[in-house]
Amino acid sequence: MPPRSPGQSAMSARWMILPAVVMTLAMVIFPLGFAIYLSLGGNGTLPAGLGFGHYSRLVADPAFWSALRVTLVLFVVALVLQLVLGTALALALNRYNVVRGLVRTAILSPFMLPPVVVGMIAIVVLDPGLGAANWILESLGLPHFLWLASPRWSLLVVALIDTWQWTPFVALIVLGGLQALPARVYEAAEIDGAKGWSLFWHVTLPLLGPTLLTAAVLRSVDLLRFFDIIYITTQGGPGNATTTLNIQAYKLGFDFMDVGYASSVMIVLALIVLGSVLFFASLRKKVSW
């Protein structure tokens, strides 16, 4: 066969990527565009003016601001816990070869579990009457605790459940970053007398900056649109204590059939997710070495 011309090769390449383009349009662009359309009143109840009636209602809705506060608090608490504990776990796995070889699978297995399974485990363990958590408290002479039914503490409990599941994931990312750090930097630091906490704070942590921010980007996307575990364990309760923007939009859209208003909530959530990703990505560029 005669060799293909550059024009023929380019045409073939375009046809080969066409399925990916069509899939992207079908799975990403169309749903996003349709959600924007619904949020502007495209469900047949177009508000007056420019079609921003749902967003005007959203700004004046106390439930929206409560859900936004819950979303941001959960995001900050869980992200900080996962980064700190994930870094500590990665340092332990990197330092102790025996632990790294024998126990790594058991330690890192939670994030491989489906969120449904994690939620069901939490319900069983934290059950006020028969759960293992209150049994341990009782054994220590402490009073029972309403883990998932406490308006004050349920959000923290949900953050701890997610932290238990996803800290190993962060640890894997940080462990890879640790193993990629240049040895010559540590040799120079040790010659200068750095050791222990000083070595970690002034050498290891700055060098891990890009790795930690990569983990922050990946976890931010999941934490801001947190849904599965909350819906299984508390369904946004007690009251609105664990109602995030995602949970609120689900209830509005499926329980109350207020699809347009639910879409406006999801568009705001999408913008928050995008903003957090761009923020951490820009920080990562600044701390790259």
PDB file of C-alpha atoms in Angstrom:
ATOM      1  CA  MET A   1       0.000   0.000   0.000  1.00  0.00           C
ATOM      2  CA  PRO A   2       1.255   3.525  -0.782  1.00  0.00           C
ATOM      3  CA  PRO A   3       2.155   5.619   2.274  1.00  0.00           C
ATOM      4  CA  ARG A   4      -0.534   7.932   3.578  1.00  0.00           C
ATOM      5  CA  SER A   5      -0.203  11.654   3.126  1.00  0.00           C
ATOM      6  CA  PRO A   6      -0.111  13.936   6.199  1.00  0.00           C
ATOM      7  CA  GLY A   7      -3.629  15.102   5.398  1.00  0.00           C
ATOM      8  CA  GLN A   8      -4.951  11.535   5.340  1.00  0.00           C
ATOM      9  CA  SER A   9      -3.215  10.735   8.651  1.00  0.00           C
ATOM     10  CA  ALA A  10      -4.733  13.821  10.283  1.00  0.00           C
ATOM     11  CA  MET A  11      -8.186  12.867   9.006  1.00  0.00           C
ATOM     12  CA  SER A  12      -7.791   9.334  10.370  1.00  0.00           C
ATOM     13  CA  ALA A  13      -6.728  10.736  13.749  1.00  0.00           C
ATOM     14  CA  ARG A  14      -9.824  12.932  13.864  1.00  0.00           C
ATOM     15  CA  TRP A  15     -12.079   9.972  13.185  1.00  0.00           C
ATOM     16  CA  MET A  16     -10.317   7.954  15.898  1.00  0.00           C
ATOM     17  CA  ILE A  17     -10.899  10.593  18.584  1.00  0.00           C
ATOM     18  CA  LEU A  18     -14.493  11.200  17.497  1.00  0.00           C
ATOM     19  CA  PRO A  19     -15.970   8.580  19.921  1.00  0.00           C
ATOM     20  CA  ALA A  20     -14.158  10.229  22.839  1.00  0.00           C
ATOM     21  CA  VAL A  21     -15.446  13.649  21.798  1.00  0.00           C
ATOM     22  CA  VAL A  22     -19.009  12.343  21.475  1.00  0.00           C
ATOM     23  CA  MET A  23     -18.791  10.631  24.877  1.00  0.00           C
ATOM     24  CA  THR A  24     -17.473  13.824  26.488  1.00  0.00           C
ATOM     25  CA  LEU A  25     -20.310  15.832  25.001  1.00  0.00           C
ATOM     26  CA  ALA A  26     -22.876  13.243  26.081  1.00  0.00           C
ATOM     27  CA  MET A  27     -21.586  12.705  29.622  1.00  0.00           C
ATOM     28  CA  VAL A  28     -20.242  16.140  30.604  1.00  0.00           C
ATOM     29  CA  ILE A  29     -21.187  19.037  28.357  1.00  0.00           C
ATOM     30  CA  PHE A  30     -24.843  18.133  27.800  1.00  0.00           C
ATOM     31  CA  PRO A  31     -25.708  17.441  31.485  1.00  0.00           C
ATOM     32  CA  LEU A  32     -23.956  20.639  32.578  1.00  0.00           C
ATOM     33  CA  GLY A  33     -25.664  22.707  29.896  1.00  0.00           C
ATOM     34  CA  PHE A  34     -29.038  21.166  30.705  1.00  0.00           C
ATOM     35  CA  ALA A  35     -28.552  21.879  34.426  1.00  0.00           C
ATOM     36  CA  ILE A  36     -27.799  25.525  33.633  1.00  0.00           C
ATOM     37  CA  TYR A  37     -30.895  25.609  31.426  1.00  0.00           C
ATOM     38  CA  LEU A  38     -33.067  24.232  34.241  1.00  0.00           C
ATOM     39  CA  SER A  39     -31.547  26.594  36.788  1.00  0.00           C
ATOM     40  CA  LEU A  40     -32.582  29.525  34.593  1.00  0.00           C
ATOM     41  CA  GLY A  41     -36.165  28.342  34.534  1.00  0.00           C
ATOM     42  CA  GLY A  42     -36.071  26.111  31.466  1.00  0.00           C
ATOM     43  CA  ASN A  43     -38.527  23.651  33.010  1.00  0.00           C
ATOM     44  CA  GLY A  44     -41.491  25.700  31.796  1.00  0.00           C
ATOM     45  CA  THR A  45     -41.615  28.069  34.773  1.00  0.00           C
ATOM     46  CA  LEU A  46     -39.258  30.748  33.481  1.00  0.00           C
ATOM     47  CA  PRO A  47     -38.916  33.465  36.130  1.00  0.00           C
ATOM     48  CA  ALA A  48     -39.392  37.102  35.298  1.00  0.00           C
ATOM     49  CA  GLY A  49     -36.540  39.199  33.925  1.00  0.00           C
ATOM     50  CA  LEU A  50     -33.417  37.453  32.730  1.00  0.00           C
ATOM     51  CA  GLY A  51     -34.308  34.096  34.189  1.00  0.00           C
ATOM     52  CA  PHE A  52     -32.338  34.386  37.441  1.00  0.00           C
ATOM     53  CA  GLY A  53     -35.325  33.893  39.716  1.00  0.00           C
ATOM     54  CA  HIS A  54     -33.975  30.636  41.150  1.00  0.00           C
ATOM     55  CA  TYR A  55     -30.688  32.339  42.048  1.00  0.00           C
ATOM     56  CA  SER A  56     -32.498  35.262  43.667  1.00  0.00           C
ATOM     57  CA  ARG A  57     -34.463  32.779  45.738  1.00  0.00           C
ATOM     58  CA  LEU A  58     -31.253  30.962  46.575  1.00  0.00           C
ATOM     59  CA  VAL A  59     -29.566  34.104  47.951  1.00  0.00           C
ATOM     60  CA  ALA A  60     -32.534  34.740  50.257  1.00  0.00           C
ATOM     61  CA  ASP A  61     -32.901  31.102  51.383  1.00  0.00           C
ATOM     62  CA  PRO A  62     -31.564  30.390  54.925  1.00  0.00           C
ATOM     63  CA  ALA A  63     -31.534  26.653  54.128  1.00  0.00           C
ATOM     64  CA  PHE A  64     -29.077  27.270  51.291  1.00  0.00           C
ATOM     65  CA  TRP A  65     -26.700  29.220  53.530  1.00  0.00           C
ATOM     66  CA  SER A  66     -26.950  26.539  56.197  1.00  0.00           C
ATOM     67  CA  ALA A  67     -26.114  23.853  53.625  1.00  0.00           C
ATOM     68  CA  LEU A  68     -23.217  25.945  52.321  1.00  0.00           C
ATOM     69  CA  ARG A  69     -21.843  26.336  55.849  1.00  0.00           C
ATOM     70  CA  VAL A  70     -22.123  22.592  56.490  1.00  0.00           C
ATOM     71  CA  THR A  71     -20.420  21.840  53.165  1.00  0.00           C
ATOM     72  CA  LEU A  72     -17.488  24.160  53.882  1.00  0.00           C
ATOM     73  CA  VAL A  73     -17.048  23.040  57.500  1.00  0.00           C
ATOM     74  CA  LEU A  74     -17.073  19.388  56.461  1.00  0.00           C
ATOM     75  CA  PHE A  75     -14.632  20.177  53.654  1.00  0.00           C
ATOM     76  CA  VAL A  76     -12.129  22.011  55.863  1.00  0.00           C
ATOM     77  CA  VAL A  77     -12.268  19.595  58.819  1.00  0.00           C
ATOM     78  CA  ALA A  78     -12.037  16.415  56.742  1.00  0.00           C
ATOM     79  CA  LEU A  79      -9.352  17.766  54.400  1.00  0.00           C
ATOM     80  CA  VAL A  80      -7.113  18.942  57.244  1.00  0.00           C
ATOM     81  CA  LEU A  81      -7.521  15.646  59.122  1.00  0.00           C
ATOM     82  CA  GLN A  82      -6.808  13.568  56.022  1.00  0.00           C
ATOM     83  CA  LEU A  83      -3.727  15.548  55.021  1.00  0.00           C
ATOM     84  CA  VAL A  84      -2.257  15.497  58.531  1.00  0.00           C
ATOM     85  CA  LEU A  85      -3.027  11.849  59.291  1.00  0.00           C
ATOM     86  CA  GLY A  86      -2.167  10.745  55.745  1.00  0.00           C
ATOM     87  CA  THR A  87       1.244  12.414  56.003  1.00  0.00           C
ATOM     88  CA  ALA A  88       1.886  10.804  59.394  1.00  0.00           C
ATOM     89  CA  LEU A  89       0.886   7.376  58.049  1.00  0.00           C
ATOM     90  CA  ALA A  90       3.076   7.823  54.964  1.00  0.00           C
ATOM     91  CA  LEU A  91       6.073   8.771  57.135  1.00  0.00           C
ATOM     92  CA  ALA A  92       5.557   5.635  59.233  1.00  0.00           C
ATOM     93  CA  LEU A  93       5.247   3.392  56.180  1.00  0.00           C
ATOM     94  CA  ASN A  94       8.314   4.977  54.609  1.00  0.00           C
ATOM     95  CA  ARG A  95      10.431   4.608  57.739  1.00  0.00           C
ATOM     96  CA  TYR A  96       9.534   1.138  59.004  1.00  0.00           C
ATOM     97  CA  ASN A  97      10.120  -1.507  56.351  1.00  0.00           C
ATOM     98  CA  VAL A  98       8.470  -4.271  58.386  1.00  0.00           C
ATOM     99  CA  VAL A  99       5.245  -2.319  58.716  1.00  0.00           C
ATOM    100  CA  ARG A 100       5.423  -1.341  55.073  1.00  0.00           C
ATOM    101  CA  GLY A 101       5.811  -4.945  53.974  1.00  0.00           C
ATOM    102  CA  LEU A 102       3.397  -6.777  56.278  1.00  0.00           C
ATOM    103  CA  VAL A 103       0.660  -4.389  57.243  1.00  0.00           C
ATOM    104  CA  ARG A 104       0.357  -2.040  54.256  1.00  0.00           C
ATOM    105  CA  THR A 105      -2.557  -3.900  52.683  1.00  0.00           C
ATOM    106  CA  ALA A 106      -4.590  -3.917  55.907  1.00  0.00           C
ATOM    107  CA  ILE A 107      -3.852  -0.251  56.615  1.00  0.00           C
ATOM    108  CA  LEU A 108      -4.593   0.968  53.102  1.00  0.00           C
ATOM    109  CA  SER A 109      -7.683  -1.149  52.414  1.00  0.00           C
ATOM    110  CA  PRO A 110     -10.476   1.207  53.653  1.00  0.00           C
ATOM    111  CA  PHE A 111     -10.416   3.515  50.632  1.00  0.00           C
ATOM    112  CA  MET A 112     -10.998   0.518  48.352  1.00  0.00           C
ATOM    113  CA  LEU A 113     -14.357  -0.130  50.015  1.00  0.00           C
ATOM    114  CA  PRO A 114     -17.492   1.282  48.329  1.00  0.00           C
ATOM    115  CA  PRO A 115     -19.020   4.231  50.227  1.00  0.00           C
ATOM    116  CA  VAL A 116     -22.205   2.187  50.719  1.00  0.00           C
ATOM    117  CA  VAL A 117     -20.233  -0.447  52.620  1.00  0.00           C
ATOM    118  CA  VAL A 118     -18.457   2.209  54.701  1.00  0.00           C
ATOM    119  CA  GLY A 119     -21.792   3.803  55.556  1.00  0.00           C
ATOM    120  CA  MET A 120     -23.315   0.488  56.614  1.00  0.00           C
ATOM    121  CA  ILE A 121     -20.257  -0.312  58.753  1.00  0.00           C
ATOM    122  CA  ALA A 122     -20.615   3.092  60.430  1.00  0.00           C
ATOM    123  CA  ILE A 123     -24.303   2.506  61.152  1.00  0.00           C
ATOM    124  CA  VAL A 124     -23.555  -0.837  62.801  1.00  0.00           C
ATOM    125  CA  VAL A 125     -20.525   0.318  64.788  1.00  0.00           C
ATOM    126  CA  LEU A 126     -22.087   3.613  65.924  1.00  0.00           C
ATOM    127  CA  ASP A 127     -25.545   2.280  66.758  1.00  0.00           C
ATOM    128  CA  PRO A 128     -26.517   3.898  70.099  1.00  0.00           C
ATOM    129  CA  GLY A 129     -27.834   0.671  71.623  1.00  0.00           C
ATOM    130  CA  LEU A 130     -25.913  -2.231  70.092  1.00  0.00           C
ATOM    131  CA  GLY A 131     -22.889  -0.610  68.443  1.00  0.00           C
ATOM    132  CA  ALA A 132     -19.300  -1.450  69.319  1.00  0.00           C
ATOM    133  CA  ALA A 133     -18.404   2.216  69.877  1.00  0.00           C
ATOM    134  CA  ASN A 134     -20.807   2.653  72.818  1.00  0.00           C
ATOM    135  CA  TRP A 135     -19.871  -0.782  74.135  1.00  0.00           C
ATOM    136  CA  ILE A 136     -16.254   0.403  74.365  1.00  0.00           C
ATOM    137  CA  LEU A 137     -17.355   3.613  76.102  1.00  0.00           C
ATOM    138  CA  GLU A 138     -19.419   1.595  78.566  1.00  0.00           C
ATOM    139  CA  SER A 139     -16.450  -0.699  79.232  1.00  0.00           C
ATOM    140  CA  LEU A 140     -14.377   2.357  80.116  1.00  0.00           C
ATOM    141  CA  GLY A 141     -17.076   3.662  82.441  1.00  0.00           C
ATOM    142  CA  LEU A 142     -18.093   6.468  80.092  1.00  0.00           C
ATOM    143  CA  PRO A 143     -21.653   7.403  79.125  1.00  0.00           C
ATOM    144  CA  HIS A 144     -23.203   6.410  75.816  1.00  0.00           C
ATOM    145  CA  PHE A 145     -22.917   8.854  72.937  1.00  0.00           C
ATOM    146  CA  LEU A 146     -25.413   9.605  70.160  1.00  0.00           C
ATOM    147  CA  TRP A 147     -22.822   9.480  67.402  1.00  0.00           C
ATOM    148  CA  LEU A 148     -24.982  10.100  64.330  1.00  0.00           C
ATOM    149  CA  ALA A 149     -28.011  11.519  66.144  1.00  0.00           C
ATOM    150  CA  SER A 150     -26.327  14.410  67.910  1.00  0.00           C
ATOM    151  CA  PRO A 151     -27.114  17.793  66.305  1.00  0.00           C
ATOM    152  CA  ARG A 152     -23.848  19.151  67.678  1.00  0.00           C
ATOM    153  CA  TRP A 153     -21.432  16.349  66.848  1.00  0.00           C
ATOM    154  CA  SER A 154     -22.917  14.417  63.920  1.00  0.00           C
ATOM    155  CA  LEU A 155     -21.077  16.513  61.314  1.00  0.00           C
ATOM    156  CA  LEU A 156     -17.742  15.821  62.995  1.00  0.00           C
ATOM    157  CA  VAL A 157     -18.604  12.111  63.168  1.00  0.00           C
ATOM    158  CA  VAL A 158     -19.335  12.076  59.424  1.00  0.00           C
ATOM    159  CA  ALA A 159     -16.005  13.836  58.801  1.00  0.00           C
ATOM    160  CA  LEU A 160     -14.253  11.176  60.895  1.00  0.00           C
ATOM    161  CA  ILE A 161     -15.928   8.378  58.933  1.00  0.00           C
ATOM    162  CA  ASP A 162     -14.725   9.880  55.665  1.00  0.00           C
ATOM    163  CA  THR A 163     -11.284  10.448  57.192  1.00  0.00           C
ATOM    164  CA  TRP A 164     -11.071   6.775  58.169  1.00  0.00           C
ATOM    165  CA  GLN A 165     -11.859   5.762  54.610  1.00  0.00           C
ATOM    166  CA  TRP A 166      -9.693   8.210  52.669  1.00  0.00           C
ATOM    167  CA  THR A 167      -6.647   8.831  54.873  1.00  0.00           C
ATOM    168  CA  PRO A 168      -4.951   5.730  53.356  1.00  0.00           C
ATOM    169  CA  PHE A 169      -5.487   7.188  49.881  1.00  0.00           C
ATOM    170  CA  VAL A 170      -3.725  10.399  50.905  1.00  0.00           C
ATOM    171  CA  ALA A 171      -0.994   8.298  52.558  1.00  0.00           C
ATOM    172  CA  LEU A 172      -0.336   6.476  49.284  1.00  0.00           C
ATOM    173  CA  ILE A 173       0.080   9.772  47.431  1.00  0.00           C
ATOM    174  CA  VAL A 174       2.380  11.198  50.115  1.00  0.00           C
ATOM    175  CA  LEU A 175       4.357   7.949  50.290  1.00  0.00           C
ATOM    176  CA  GLY A 176       5.052   8.202  46.579  1.00  0.00           C
ATOM    177  CA  GLY A 177       6.182  11.791  47.089  1.00  0.00           C
ATOM    178  CA  LEU A 178       8.460  10.806  49.962  1.00  0.00           C
ATOM    179  CA  GLN A 179      10.142   8.100  47.945  1.00  0.00           C
ATOM    180  CA  ALA A 180      10.785  10.577  45.120  1.00  0.00           C
ATOM    181  CA  LEU A 181      12.533  13.185  47.289  1.00  0.00           C
ATOM    182  CA  PRO A 182      16.211  13.740  46.398  1.00  0.00           C
ATOM    183  CA  ALA A 183      18.595  12.118  48.880  1.00  0.00           C
ATOM    184  CA  ARG A 184      21.262  14.792  48.361  1.00  0.00           C
ATOM    185  CA  VAL A 185      19.043  17.396  50.041  1.00  0.00           C
ATOM    186  CA  TYR A 186      18.830  15.271  53.196  1.00  0.00           C
ATOM    187  CA  GLU A 187      22.564  14.636  53.151  1.00  0.00           C
ATOM    188  CA  ALA A 188      23.238  18.377  52.972  1.00  0.00           C
ATOM    189  CA  ALA A 189      20.701  19.091  55.734  1.00  0.00           C
ATOM    190  CA  GLU A 190      22.208  16.466  58.033  1.00  0.00           C
ATOM    191  CA  ILE A 191      25.661  17.915  57.453  1.00  0.00           C
ATOM    192  CA  ASP A 192      24.247  21.273  58.561  1.00  0.00           C
ATOM    193  CA  GLY A 193      22.944  19.622  61.746  1.00  0.00           C
ATOM    194  CA  ALA A 194      19.247  19.247  60.930  1.00  0.00           C
ATOM    195  CA  LYS A 195      17.571  16.224  62.456  1.00  0.00           C
ATOM    196  CA  GLY A 196      14.237  14.956  63.769  1.00  0.00           C
ATOM    197  CA  TRP A 197      11.412  17.494  63.807  1.00  0.00           C
ATOM    198  CA  SER A 198      13.632  20.253  62.418  1.00  0.00           C
ATOM    199  CA  LEU A 199      14.525  18.083  59.417  1.00  0.00           C
ATOM    200  CA  PHE A 200      10.865  17.315  58.767  1.00  0.00           C
ATOM    201  CA  TRP A 201       9.628  20.904  59.202  1.00  0.00           C
ATOM    202  CA  HIS A 202      12.337  22.663  57.203  1.00  0.00           C
ATOM    203  CA  VAL A 203      13.186  20.045  54.563  1.00  0.00           C
ATOM    204  CA  THR A 204      10.633  17.259  54.158  1.00  0.00           C
ATOM    205  CA  LEU A 205       7.440  19.311  54.454  1.00  0.00           C
ATOM    206  CA  PRO A 206       8.453  22.036  51.958  1.00  0.00           C
ATOM    207  CA  LEU A 207       9.561  19.391  49.458  1.00  0.00           C
ATOM    208  CA  LEU A 208       6.238  17.583  49.928  1.00  0.00           C
ATOM    209  CA  GLY A 209       4.290  20.759  49.128  1.00  0.00           C
ATOM    210  CA  PRO A 210       3.404  19.820  45.521  1.00  0.00           C
ATOM    211  CA  THR A 211       2.440  16.283  46.577  1.00  0.00           C
ATOM    212  CA  LEU A 212       0.209  17.488  49.419  1.00  0.00           C
ATOM    213  CA  LEU A 213      -1.507  19.995  47.134  1.00  0.00           C
ATOM    214  CA  THR A 214      -2.114  17.267  44.561  1.00  0.00           C
ATOM    215  CA  ALA A 215      -3.792  15.211  47.284  1.00  0.00           C
ATOM    216  CA  ALA A 216      -5.767  18.308  48.318  1.00  0.00           C
ATOM    217  CA  VAL A 217      -7.048  18.776  44.761  1.00  0.00           C
ATOM    218  CA  LEU A 218      -8.159  15.152  44.489  1.00  0.00           C
ATOM    219  CA  ARG A 219      -9.866  15.134  47.878  1.00  0.00           C
ATOM    220  CA  SER A 220     -11.466  18.567  47.429  1.00  0.00           C
ATOM    221  CA  VAL A 221     -13.528  17.364  44.494  1.00  0.00           C
ATOM    222  CA  ASP A 222     -14.965  14.497  46.553  1.00  0.00           C
ATOM    223  CA  LEU A 223     -15.394  16.378  49.824  1.00  0.00           C
ATOM    224  CA  LEU A 224     -17.274  19.323  48.346  1.00  0.00           C
ATOM    225  CA  ARG A 225     -19.745  17.017  46.599  1.00  0.00           C
ATOM    226  CA  PHE A 226     -19.935  14.624  49.555  1.00  0.00           C
ATOM    227  CA  PHE A 227     -23.128  12.571  49.334  1.00  0.00           C
ATOM    228  CA  ASP A 228     -22.961   8.783  49.732  1.00  0.00           C
ATOM    229  CA  ILE A 229     -21.975   8.343  53.364  1.00  0.00           C
ATOM    230  CA  ILE A 230     -24.159  11.215  54.572  1.00  0.00           C
ATOM    231  CA  TYR A 231     -27.223   9.892  52.772  1.00  0.00           C
ATOM    232  CA  ILE A 232     -26.703   6.377  54.125  1.00  0.00           C
ATOM    233  CA  THR A 233     -25.938   7.333  57.718  1.00  0.00           C
ATOM    234  CA  THR A 234     -27.921  10.498  58.499  1.00  0.00           C
ATOM    235  CA  GLN A 235     -29.763  11.577  55.315  1.00  0.00           C
ATOM    236  CA  GLY A 236     -28.804  15.130  56.226  1.00  0.00           C
ATOM    237  CA  GLY A 237     -30.057  14.984  59.814  1.00  0.00           C
ATOM    238  CA  PRO A 238     -30.578  15.362  62.636  1.00  0.00           C
ATOM    239  CA  GLY A 239     -32.450  18.423  61.439  1.00  0.00           C
ATOM    240  CA  ASN A 240     -30.117  20.010  58.914  1.00  0.00           C
ATOM    241  CA  ALA A 241     -26.936  19.290  60.856  1.00  0.00           C
ATOM    242  CA  THR A 242     -25.349  17.265  58.033  1.00  0.00           C
ATOM    243  CA  THR A 243     -27.265  18.648  55.055  1.00  0.00           C
ATOM    244  CA  THR A 244     -24.652  19.648  52.499  1.00  0.00           C
ATOM    245  CA  LEU A 245     -25.391  21.393  49.213  1.00  0.00           C
ATOM    246  CA  ASN A 246     -25.421  18.010  47.477  1.00  0.00           C
ATOM    247  CA  ILE A 247     -27.920  16.560  49.945  1.00  0.00           C
ATOM    248  CA  GLN A 248     -30.052  19.698  49.753  1.00  0.00           C
ATOM    249  CA  ALA A 249     -30.141  19.576  45.947  1.00  0.00           C
ATOM    250  CA  TYR A 250     -31.087  15.889  46.036  1.00  0.00           C
ATOM    251  CA  LYS A 251     -33.985  16.547  48.407  1.00  0.00           C
ATOM    252  CA  LEU A 252     -35.181  19.539  46.399  1.00  0.00           C
ATOM    253  CA  GLY A 253     -35.030  17.674  43.119  1.00  0.00           C
ATOM    254  CA  PHE A 254     -36.306  14.237  44.089  1.00  0.00           C
ATOM    255  CA  ASP A 255     -38.358  14.734  47.253  1.00  0.00           C
ATOM    256  CA  PHE A 256     -39.987  18.056  46.367  1.00  0.00           C
ATOM    257  CA  MET A 257     -39.627  17.887  42.567  1.00  0.00           C
ATOM    258  CA  ASP A 258     -38.269  21.452  42.505  1.00  0.00           C
ATOM    259  CA  VAL A 259     -35.860  20.628  39.699  1.00  0.00           C
ATOM    260  CA  GLY A 260     -35.039  24.173  38.632  1.00  0.00           C
ATOM    261  CA  TYR A 261     -34.111  25.327  42.131  1.00  0.00           C
ATOM    262  CA  ALA A 262     -32.145  22.120  42.763  1.00  0.00           C
ATOM    263  CA  SER A 263     -30.211  22.754  39.543  1.00  0.00           C
ATOM    264  CA  SER A 264     -29.291  26.259  40.705  1.00  0.00           C
ATOM    265  CA  VAL A 265     -27.893  24.782  43.938  1.00  0.00           C
ATOM    266  CA  MET A 266     -25.833  22.269  41.943  1.00  0.00           C
ATOM    267  CA  ILE A 267     -24.489  24.965  39.624  1.00  0.00           C
ATOM    268  CA  VAL A 268     -23.300  26.929  42.661  1.00  0.00           C
ATOM    269  CA  LEU A 269     -21.706  23.747  44.036  1.00  0.00           C
ATOM    270  CA  ALA A 270     -20.000  23.098  40.683  1.00  0.00           C
ATOM    271  CA  LEU A 271     -18.559  26.622  40.745  1.00  0.00           C
ATOM    272  CA  ILE A 272     -17.264  26.079  44.288  1.00  0.00           C
ATOM    273  CA  VAL A 273     -15.612  22.794  43.262  1.00  0.00           C
ATOM    274  CA  LEU A 274     -14.044  24.466  40.224  1.00  0.00           C
ATOM    275  CA  GLY A 275     -12.820  27.352  42.354  1.00  0.00           C
ATOM    276  CA  SER A 276     -11.205  25.038  44.922  1.00  0.00           C
ATOM    277  CA  VAL A 277      -9.451  23.013  42.207  1.00  0.00           C
ATOM    278  CA  LEU A 278      -8.112  26.151  40.534  1.00  0.00           C
ATOM    279  CA  PHE A 279      -6.992  27.527  43.910  1.00  0.00           C
ATOM    280  CA  PHE A 280      -5.018  24.423  44.906  1.00  0.00           C
ATOM    281  CA  ALA A 281      -3.653  24.005  41.369  1.00  0.00           C
ATOM    282  CA  SER A 282      -2.319  27.580  41.409  1.00  0.00           C
ATOM    283  CA  LEU A 283      -0.737  26.984  44.818  1.00  0.00           C
ATOM    284  CA  ARG A 284       0.872  23.829  43.498  1.00  0.00           C
ATOM    285  CA  LYS A 285       2.541  25.772  40.680  1.00  0.00           C
ATOM    286  CA  LYS A 286       3.937  28.251  43.202  1.00  0.00           C
ATOM    287  CA  VAL A 287       5.494  25.588  45.454  1.00  0.00           C
ATOM    288  CA  SER A 288       6.782  23.279  42.704  1.00  0.00           C
ATOM    289  CA  TRP A 289      10.498  22.591  42.770  1.00  0.00           C
TER     290      TRP A 289
END
